[in-house]
Coordinates of C-alpha atoms in Angstrom, one line a residue:
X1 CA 104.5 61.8 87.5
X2 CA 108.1 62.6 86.0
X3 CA 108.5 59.2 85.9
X4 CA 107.4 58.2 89.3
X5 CA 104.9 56.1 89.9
X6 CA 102.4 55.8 92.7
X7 CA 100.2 53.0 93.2
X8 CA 97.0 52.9 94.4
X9 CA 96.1 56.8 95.0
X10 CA 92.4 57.3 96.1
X11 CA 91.2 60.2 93.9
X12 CA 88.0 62.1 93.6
X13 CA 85.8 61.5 90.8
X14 CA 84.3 65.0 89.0
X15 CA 80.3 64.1 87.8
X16 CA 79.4 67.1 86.8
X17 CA 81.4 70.5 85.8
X18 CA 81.0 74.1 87.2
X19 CA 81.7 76.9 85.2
X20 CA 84.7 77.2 86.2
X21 CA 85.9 74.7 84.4
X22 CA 84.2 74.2 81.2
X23 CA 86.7 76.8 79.7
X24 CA 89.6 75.4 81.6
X25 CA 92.5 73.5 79.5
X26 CA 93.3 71.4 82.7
X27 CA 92.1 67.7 83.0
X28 CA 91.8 68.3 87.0
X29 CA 93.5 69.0 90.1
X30 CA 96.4 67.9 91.9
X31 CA 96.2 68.7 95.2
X32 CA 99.1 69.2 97.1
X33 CA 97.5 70.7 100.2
X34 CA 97.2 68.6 103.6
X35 CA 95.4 65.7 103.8
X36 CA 92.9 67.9 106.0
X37 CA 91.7 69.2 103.0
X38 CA 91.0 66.1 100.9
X39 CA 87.1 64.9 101.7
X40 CA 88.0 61.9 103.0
X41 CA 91.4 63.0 104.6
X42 CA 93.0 60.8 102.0
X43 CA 97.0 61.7 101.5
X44 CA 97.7 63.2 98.2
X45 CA 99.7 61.8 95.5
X46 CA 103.2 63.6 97.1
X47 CA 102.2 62.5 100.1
X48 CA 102.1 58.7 99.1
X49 CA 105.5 59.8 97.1
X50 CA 106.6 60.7 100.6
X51 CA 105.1 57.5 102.5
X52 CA 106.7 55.0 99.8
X53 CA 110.1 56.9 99.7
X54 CA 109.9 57.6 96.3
X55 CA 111.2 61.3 97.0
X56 CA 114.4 62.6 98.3
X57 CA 112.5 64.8 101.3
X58 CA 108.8 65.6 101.8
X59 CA 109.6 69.2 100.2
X60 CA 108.1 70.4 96.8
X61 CA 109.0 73.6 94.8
X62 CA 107.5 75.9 92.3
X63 CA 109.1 78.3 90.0
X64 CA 106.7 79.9 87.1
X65 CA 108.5 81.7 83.7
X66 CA 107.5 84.9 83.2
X67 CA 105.5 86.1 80.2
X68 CA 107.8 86.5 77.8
X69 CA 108.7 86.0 74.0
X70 CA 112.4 85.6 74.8
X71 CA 113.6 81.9 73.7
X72 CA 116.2 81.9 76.9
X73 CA 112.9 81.9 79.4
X74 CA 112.9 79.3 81.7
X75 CA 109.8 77.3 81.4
X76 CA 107.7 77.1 84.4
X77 CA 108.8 74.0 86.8
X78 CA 107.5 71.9 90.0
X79 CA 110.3 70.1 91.6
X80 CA 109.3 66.9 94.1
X81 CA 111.4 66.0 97.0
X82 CA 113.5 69.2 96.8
X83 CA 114.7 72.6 95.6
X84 CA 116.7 73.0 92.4
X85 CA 119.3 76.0 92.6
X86 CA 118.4 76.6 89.3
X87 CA 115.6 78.1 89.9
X88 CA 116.4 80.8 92.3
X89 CA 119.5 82.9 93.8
X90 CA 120.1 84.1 97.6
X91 CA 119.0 82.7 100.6
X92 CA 115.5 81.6 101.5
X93 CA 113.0 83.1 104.3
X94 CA 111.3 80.7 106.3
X95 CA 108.0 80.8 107.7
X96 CA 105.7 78.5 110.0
X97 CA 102.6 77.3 108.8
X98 CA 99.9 78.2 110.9
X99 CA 97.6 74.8 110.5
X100 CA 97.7 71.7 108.6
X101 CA 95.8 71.9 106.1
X102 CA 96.2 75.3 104.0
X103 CA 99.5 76.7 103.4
X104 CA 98.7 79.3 105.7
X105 CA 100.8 81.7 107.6
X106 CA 101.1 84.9 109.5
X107 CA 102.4 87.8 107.2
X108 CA 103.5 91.3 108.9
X109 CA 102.4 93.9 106.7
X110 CA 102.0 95.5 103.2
X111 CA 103.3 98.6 102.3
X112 CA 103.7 101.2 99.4
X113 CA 107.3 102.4 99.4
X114 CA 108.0 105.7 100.3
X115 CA 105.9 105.7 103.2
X116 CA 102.5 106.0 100.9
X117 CA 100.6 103.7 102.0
X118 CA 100.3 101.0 105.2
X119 CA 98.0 98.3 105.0
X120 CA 97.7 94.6 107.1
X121 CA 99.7 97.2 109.8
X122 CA 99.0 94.9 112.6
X123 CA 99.3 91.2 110.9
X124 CA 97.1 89.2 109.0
X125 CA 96.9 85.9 107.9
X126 CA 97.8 85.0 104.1
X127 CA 97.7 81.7 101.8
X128 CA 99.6 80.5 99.4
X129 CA 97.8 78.8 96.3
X130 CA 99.6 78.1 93.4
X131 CA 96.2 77.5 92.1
X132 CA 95.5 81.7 92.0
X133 CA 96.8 84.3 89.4
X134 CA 96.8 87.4 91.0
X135 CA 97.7 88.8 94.4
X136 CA 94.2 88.8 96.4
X137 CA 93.1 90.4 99.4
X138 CA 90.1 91.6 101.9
X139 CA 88.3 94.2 99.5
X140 CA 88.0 97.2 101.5
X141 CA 92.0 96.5 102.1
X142 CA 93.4 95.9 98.3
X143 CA 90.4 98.9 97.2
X144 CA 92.8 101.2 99.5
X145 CA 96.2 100.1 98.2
X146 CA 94.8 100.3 94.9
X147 CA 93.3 103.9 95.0
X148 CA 96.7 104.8 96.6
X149 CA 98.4 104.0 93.3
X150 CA 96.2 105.6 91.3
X151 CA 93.9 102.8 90.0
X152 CA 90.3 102.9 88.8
X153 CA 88.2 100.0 89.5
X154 CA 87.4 98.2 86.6
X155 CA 83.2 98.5 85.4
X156 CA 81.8 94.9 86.5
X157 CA 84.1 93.2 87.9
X158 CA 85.1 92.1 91.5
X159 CA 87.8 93.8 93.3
X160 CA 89.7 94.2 90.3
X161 CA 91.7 97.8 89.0
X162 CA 93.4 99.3 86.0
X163 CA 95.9 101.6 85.8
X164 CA 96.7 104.5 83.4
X165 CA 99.4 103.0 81.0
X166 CA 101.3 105.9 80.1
X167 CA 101.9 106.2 84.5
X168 CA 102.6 102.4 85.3
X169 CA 106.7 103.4 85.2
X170 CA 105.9 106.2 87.7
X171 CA 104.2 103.8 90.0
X172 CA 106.1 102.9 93.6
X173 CA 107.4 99.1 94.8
X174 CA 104.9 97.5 97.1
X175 CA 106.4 95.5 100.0
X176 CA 104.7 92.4 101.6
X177 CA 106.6 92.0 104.8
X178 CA 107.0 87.9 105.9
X179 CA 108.8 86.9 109.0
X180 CA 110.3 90.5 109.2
X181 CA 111.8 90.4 105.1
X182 CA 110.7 92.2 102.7
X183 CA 109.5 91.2 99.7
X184 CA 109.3 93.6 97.4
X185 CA 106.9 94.0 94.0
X186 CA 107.8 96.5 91.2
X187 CA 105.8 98.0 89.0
X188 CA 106.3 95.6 86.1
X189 CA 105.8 92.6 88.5
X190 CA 102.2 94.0 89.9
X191 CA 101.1 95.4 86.6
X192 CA 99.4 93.1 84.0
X193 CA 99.1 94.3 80.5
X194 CA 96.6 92.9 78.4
X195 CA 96.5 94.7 74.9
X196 CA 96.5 98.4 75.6
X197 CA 95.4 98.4 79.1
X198 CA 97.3 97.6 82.0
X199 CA 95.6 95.8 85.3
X200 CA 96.6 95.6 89.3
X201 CA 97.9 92.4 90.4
X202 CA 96.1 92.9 93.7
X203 CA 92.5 92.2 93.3
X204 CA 89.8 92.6 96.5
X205 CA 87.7 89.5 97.6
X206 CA 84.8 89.8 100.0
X207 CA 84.7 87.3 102.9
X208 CA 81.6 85.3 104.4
X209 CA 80.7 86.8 108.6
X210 CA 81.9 84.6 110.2
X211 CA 85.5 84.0 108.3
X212 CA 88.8 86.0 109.1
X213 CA 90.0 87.4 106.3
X214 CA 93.1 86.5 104.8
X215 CA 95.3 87.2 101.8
X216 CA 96.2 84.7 98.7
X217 CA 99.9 84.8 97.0
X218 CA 99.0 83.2 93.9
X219 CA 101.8 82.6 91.3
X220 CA 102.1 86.3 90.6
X221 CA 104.0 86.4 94.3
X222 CA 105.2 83.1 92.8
X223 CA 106.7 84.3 89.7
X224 CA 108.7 86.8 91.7
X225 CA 109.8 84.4 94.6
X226 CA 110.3 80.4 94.0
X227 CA 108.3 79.3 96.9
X228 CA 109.7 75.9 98.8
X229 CA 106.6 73.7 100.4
X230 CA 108.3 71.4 103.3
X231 CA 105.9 69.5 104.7
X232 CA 108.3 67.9 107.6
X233 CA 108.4 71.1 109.3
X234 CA 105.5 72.6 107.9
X235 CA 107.0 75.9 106.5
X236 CA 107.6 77.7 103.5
X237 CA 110.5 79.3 102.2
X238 CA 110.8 82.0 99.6
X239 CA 113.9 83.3 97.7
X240 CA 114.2 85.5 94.7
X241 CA 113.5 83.8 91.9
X242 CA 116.1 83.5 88.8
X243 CA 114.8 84.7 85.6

């Protein structure tokens, strides 16, 4: 992997394929998760990077380009054993991770600017997963946000809304509060058009009983803020990203 090479990595061999991933262009997955997560608690393929000092610092970063036609975009970039500056401007924010094996953490709130709207008000518990699209969250939650921007759910489909394009510019910055910064989303960052219609980021996700619900940043958070993974002090860091 960029020109590193690991020996011996236990991996997991796919017999059959779901769904899923018989329209998918990737080959597999790399996991970069804890070790908690892997079946047999095997390390990953950074982690052996780590173990065999073949990496600067057990820290991994993720920047993803924006959607764009413009030749200057930056393309999309994972950096192993580090940060590059490149990528992002301004400090990070640093957060714990809650347990070992998700990148999981405690996030304070998400809010509509202007005082419209107040959702996750007392805490709640949020993933990141470079592995999701969109911004996802407990349904009866991401329904409210979404009706208080004006969205119409869209006709079978789950937890998903669309917006009226000739409103999206009228449409207020949404704030996800982490380790008391905010983070803020503007309309052109939470809005995905797709031909003539135009689609909320945040999509609703229902949750077995007896699971807590939580929240997923997947690289549309990403896109907006290059995300730092350390796993030495098991945090992540976010900073504005440089596009």
């Amino acid at each position: 992997v960029a020109g590193i090479t690991v020996n011996e990595q236990i991996f997991g061999e796919a017999v059959y394929e779901s769904k899923t991933f018989e329209t998918n262009f990737a080959d597999g997955i790399l996991g970069l998760g804890f070790s908690a997560l892997s079946e047999f608690e095997q390390p990953s393929v950074f982690d052996n990077m780590v173990k065999e000092k073949l990496v600067p610092a057990p820290v991994f970063s993720m920047y993803i380009s924006r959607i764009s036609d413009e030749p200057k975009e930056k393309e999309s970039m994972l950096t192993l054993g580090g940060t590059n500056p490149d990528y992002y401007t301004g400090d990070f924010t640093f957060v714990d991770v809650l347990w070992a094996d998700y990148w999981e953490f405690k996030m304070d709130a998400v809010n509509l600017a202007n005082k419209a709207g107040f959702f996750c008000v007392v805490g709640c518990f949020a993933r990141v997963d470079t592995g999701a699209t969109l911004i996802l969250g407990p349904m009866r939650e991401v329904t409210n946000l979404n009706k208080k921007l004006g969205g119409t759910r869209v006709e079978n489909s789950t937890g998903m809304f669309s917006f009226n394009c000739s409103r999206v510019s009228d449409l207020p910055d949404v704030h996800l509060i982490i380790n008391g910064k905010t983070f803020s989303f503007s309309n052109k960052e939470y809005v995905i058009k797709s031909k003539e219609n135009c689609y909320s980021a945040f999509c609703g996700m229902t949750f077995p009983r007896d699971t807590i619900p939580y929240w997923v940043l997947g690289t549309t958070f990403i896109r907006s803020y290059y995300t730092q993974f350390d796993k030495e002090n098991h945090r992540i860091g976010f900073a504005k990203a440089k596009h």
